[in-house]
Amino acid sequence: SEGEGLGNKFLSHIREVDAILQVVRCFEDDDVIHVSGKVDPLDDIEIIEAELMLADIQTLENALNKAERTARSGDKDAQATVEVGKKCLTHLSEDKPLRSLGLHDAELKYIHSYGLLTLKPVLYVANVAEDDLSGESELVQRVRDYAARVNAGVVHVCARIEAEIAELD
């Protein structure tokens, strides 16, 4: 609500979705103020990604405490959950979202119920200027390069034109 942290209530809503679309600004305009004072879509993406990774770390740490207690009794599913959970925590501690880990279906079944946010598919929506309808700007290319590294998709749109079209009869 104050621009800092996503908040638990908001994160609980995201846990329920099948995919995440993140709109990022990829245009300069002196009339449109950016909260950080400069336009850098990768900074914007990384801030949100860091919040999601921190939430996943917290979720996994809480879940693993319970799974480790159950695993001590010899429960094979709990042991597998602990193994996959630790693998995920290691990946997250390297500042990498879980979608880039490449877990197999057999592994995913043990952590599916946790609603891990960085495991969800992501589509970055690059909001471009009217003079960049082709999406060829350096800012959009930086988003594409990042998305390729983290197994995410990218599309570009000009929200200003979309808004003008929406106002037509």
Short mmCIF file of C-alpha atoms in Angstrom, two decimals:
data_model
loop_
_atom_site.label_atom_id
_atom_site.label_comp_id
_atom_site.label_asym_id
_atom_site.label_seq_id
_atom_site.Cartn_x
_atom_site.Cartn_y
_atom_site.Cartn_z
CA SER A 1 0.00 0.00 0.00
CA GLU A 2 2.97 2.32 0.48
CA GLY A 3 5.07 1.04 -2.40
CA GLU A 4 7.31 -1.13 -0.24
CA GLY A 5 6.92 -4.89 -0.10
CA LEU A 6 4.14 -6.82 -1.74
CA GLY A 7 2.25 -7.65 1.42
CA ASN A 8 1.03 -11.06 2.52
CA LYS A 9 -2.55 -10.51 1.37
CA PHE A 10 -1.42 -9.58 -2.14
CA LEU A 11 0.96 -12.55 -2.24
CA SER A 12 -1.85 -14.89 -1.21
CA HIS A 13 -3.83 -13.73 -4.24
CA ILE A 14 -0.88 -14.36 -6.55
CA ARG A 15 -0.53 -17.91 -5.18
CA GLU A 16 -3.96 -18.68 -6.65
CA VAL A 17 -3.12 -17.70 -10.25
CA ASP A 18 -1.80 -19.98 -12.97
CA ALA A 19 0.63 -17.45 -14.46
CA ILE A 20 2.04 -14.00 -13.73
CA LEU A 21 2.01 -11.10 -16.18
CA GLN A 22 4.34 -8.29 -15.24
CA VAL A 23 3.96 -5.04 -17.14
CA VAL A 24 7.23 -3.13 -17.33
CA ARG A 25 7.84 0.34 -18.68
CA CYS A 26 10.14 0.41 -21.71
CA PHE A 27 9.84 4.03 -22.81
CA GLU A 28 11.11 7.45 -21.77
CA ASP A 29 8.60 10.26 -21.21
CA ASP A 30 9.25 13.32 -19.09
CA ASP A 31 5.48 13.66 -18.52
CA VAL A 32 5.24 10.21 -16.91
CA ILE A 33 7.17 10.07 -13.65
CA HIS A 34 8.85 6.81 -12.67
CA VAL A 35 8.90 5.97 -8.97
CA SER A 36 12.70 5.49 -8.94
CA GLY A 37 13.41 8.54 -11.08
CA LYS A 38 14.78 6.58 -14.04
CA VAL A 39 13.36 4.05 -16.47
CA ASP A 40 15.03 0.67 -16.08
CA PRO A 41 12.72 -2.28 -16.71
CA LEU A 42 15.30 -4.77 -15.41
CA ASP A 43 15.45 -2.99 -12.06
CA ASP A 44 11.66 -3.11 -11.91
CA ILE A 45 11.59 -6.80 -12.81
CA GLU A 46 14.33 -7.67 -10.34
CA ILE A 47 12.58 -5.86 -7.48
CA ILE A 48 9.40 -7.87 -8.02
CA GLU A 49 11.34 -11.09 -8.62
CA ALA A 50 13.28 -10.58 -5.37
CA GLU A 51 10.02 -10.11 -3.45
CA LEU A 52 8.61 -13.29 -4.97
CA MET A 53 11.81 -15.25 -4.22
CA LEU A 54 11.80 -14.06 -0.60
CA ALA A 55 8.19 -15.18 -0.26
CA ASP A 56 9.10 -18.59 -1.73
CA ILE A 57 12.04 -18.95 0.66
CA GLN A 58 9.78 -18.23 3.61
CA THR A 59 7.14 -20.68 2.35
CA LEU A 60 9.71 -23.43 1.80
CA GLU A 61 11.42 -22.92 5.16
CA ASN A 62 8.08 -23.19 6.96
CA ALA A 63 7.02 -26.24 4.95
CA LEU A 64 10.37 -27.99 5.31
CA ASN A 65 10.28 -27.75 9.10
CA LYS A 66 7.09 -29.79 9.10
CA ALA A 67 8.25 -32.17 6.35
CA GLU A 68 11.56 -32.85 8.15
CA ARG A 69 9.70 -33.88 11.31
CA THR A 70 7.52 -36.24 9.28
CA ALA A 71 10.52 -37.55 7.30
CA ARG A 72 12.26 -38.63 10.53
CA SER A 73 9.50 -41.19 11.03
CA GLY A 74 10.48 -42.81 7.72
CA ASP A 75 7.74 -41.31 5.53
CA LYS A 76 9.09 -41.62 1.96
CA ASP A 77 6.94 -38.78 0.55
CA ALA A 78 8.10 -36.45 3.30
CA GLN A 79 11.71 -37.42 2.63
CA ALA A 80 11.25 -36.66 -1.07
CA THR A 81 9.56 -33.36 -0.19
CA VAL A 82 12.53 -32.40 1.97
CA GLU A 83 14.96 -33.29 -0.82
CA VAL A 84 13.11 -31.28 -3.46
CA GLY A 85 12.50 -28.42 -1.04
CA LYS A 86 16.19 -28.14 -0.21
CA LYS A 87 17.03 -28.20 -3.91
CA CYS A 88 14.60 -25.30 -4.40
CA LEU A 89 16.03 -23.34 -1.46
CA THR A 90 19.55 -23.72 -2.83
CA HIS A 91 18.40 -22.42 -6.23
CA LEU A 92 16.58 -19.48 -4.66
CA SER A 93 19.62 -18.64 -2.52
CA GLU A 94 21.53 -18.15 -5.79
CA ASP A 95 18.98 -15.43 -6.75
CA LYS A 96 17.36 -17.62 -9.39
CA PRO A 97 13.60 -18.10 -9.74
CA LEU A 98 12.34 -21.67 -9.48
CA ARG A 99 11.00 -21.66 -13.05
CA SER A 100 14.64 -21.73 -14.18
CA LEU A 101 15.45 -24.82 -12.09
CA GLY A 102 13.90 -27.32 -14.50
CA LEU A 103 12.20 -29.59 -11.99
CA HIS A 104 10.68 -32.81 -13.31
CA ASP A 105 7.00 -33.69 -12.86
CA ALA A 106 7.96 -36.28 -10.25
CA GLU A 107 9.68 -33.56 -8.21
CA LEU A 108 6.96 -30.96 -8.76
CA LYS A 109 4.29 -33.17 -7.19
CA TYR A 110 6.01 -32.88 -3.80
CA ILE A 111 5.97 -29.08 -3.73
CA HIS A 112 2.91 -28.33 -5.86
CA SER A 113 0.67 -27.57 -2.89
CA TYR A 114 2.96 -24.78 -1.63
CA GLY A 115 1.92 -22.34 -4.37
CA LEU A 116 5.50 -21.25 -5.01
CA LEU A 117 5.43 -17.93 -6.82
CA THR A 118 8.65 -18.14 -8.82
CA LEU A 119 7.62 -21.52 -10.17
CA LYS A 120 4.68 -19.96 -11.99
CA PRO A 121 5.07 -19.13 -15.68
CA VAL A 122 5.81 -15.44 -16.28
CA LEU A 123 5.08 -13.22 -19.23
CA TYR A 124 6.73 -9.82 -19.26
CA VAL A 125 4.64 -7.21 -21.03
CA ALA A 126 6.95 -4.46 -22.30
CA ASN A 127 4.99 -1.21 -22.46
CA VAL A 128 6.58 0.68 -25.36
CA ALA A 129 6.28 4.18 -26.81
CA GLU A 130 4.25 4.93 -29.91
CA ASP A 131 7.44 5.30 -31.93
CA ASP A 132 8.57 1.78 -30.93
CA LEU A 133 5.60 -0.31 -32.03
CA SER A 134 8.02 -2.88 -33.46
CA GLY A 135 9.49 -3.41 -29.99
CA GLU A 136 13.04 -2.97 -31.22
CA SER A 137 14.30 -0.59 -28.52
CA GLU A 138 17.28 -1.40 -26.36
CA LEU A 139 15.04 -1.49 -23.25
CA VAL A 140 12.77 -4.15 -24.79
CA GLN A 141 15.81 -6.16 -25.90
CA ARG A 142 17.15 -6.11 -22.35
CA VAL A 143 13.81 -7.49 -21.13
CA ARG A 144 13.96 -10.21 -23.82
CA ASP A 145 17.50 -11.18 -22.81
CA TYR A 146 16.52 -11.39 -19.15
CA ALA A 147 13.38 -13.39 -19.92
CA ALA A 148 15.40 -15.92 -21.89
CA ARG A 149 17.70 -16.45 -18.88
CA VAL A 150 14.80 -17.09 -16.48
CA ASN A 151 12.56 -19.13 -18.78
CA ALA A 152 9.89 -16.45 -19.24
CA GLY A 153 8.09 -14.95 -22.23
CA VAL A 154 7.92 -11.37 -23.53
CA VAL A 155 5.38 -9.41 -25.56
CA HIS A 156 5.38 -5.71 -26.28
CA VAL A 157 2.39 -3.37 -26.38
CA CYS A 158 1.81 0.34 -26.49
CA ALA A 159 -0.61 0.92 -23.63
CA ARG A 160 -1.20 4.51 -24.75
CA ILE A 161 -2.54 3.34 -28.12
CA GLU A 162 -4.52 0.55 -26.45
CA ALA A 163 -6.12 3.13 -24.13
CA GLU A 164 -7.01 5.37 -27.05
CA ILE A 165 -8.56 2.44 -28.93
CA ALA A 166 -10.58 1.49 -25.86
CA GLU A 167 -12.13 4.97 -25.82
CA LEU A 168 -13.44 4.66 -29.37
CA ASP A 169 -17.13 3.98 -29.95
#
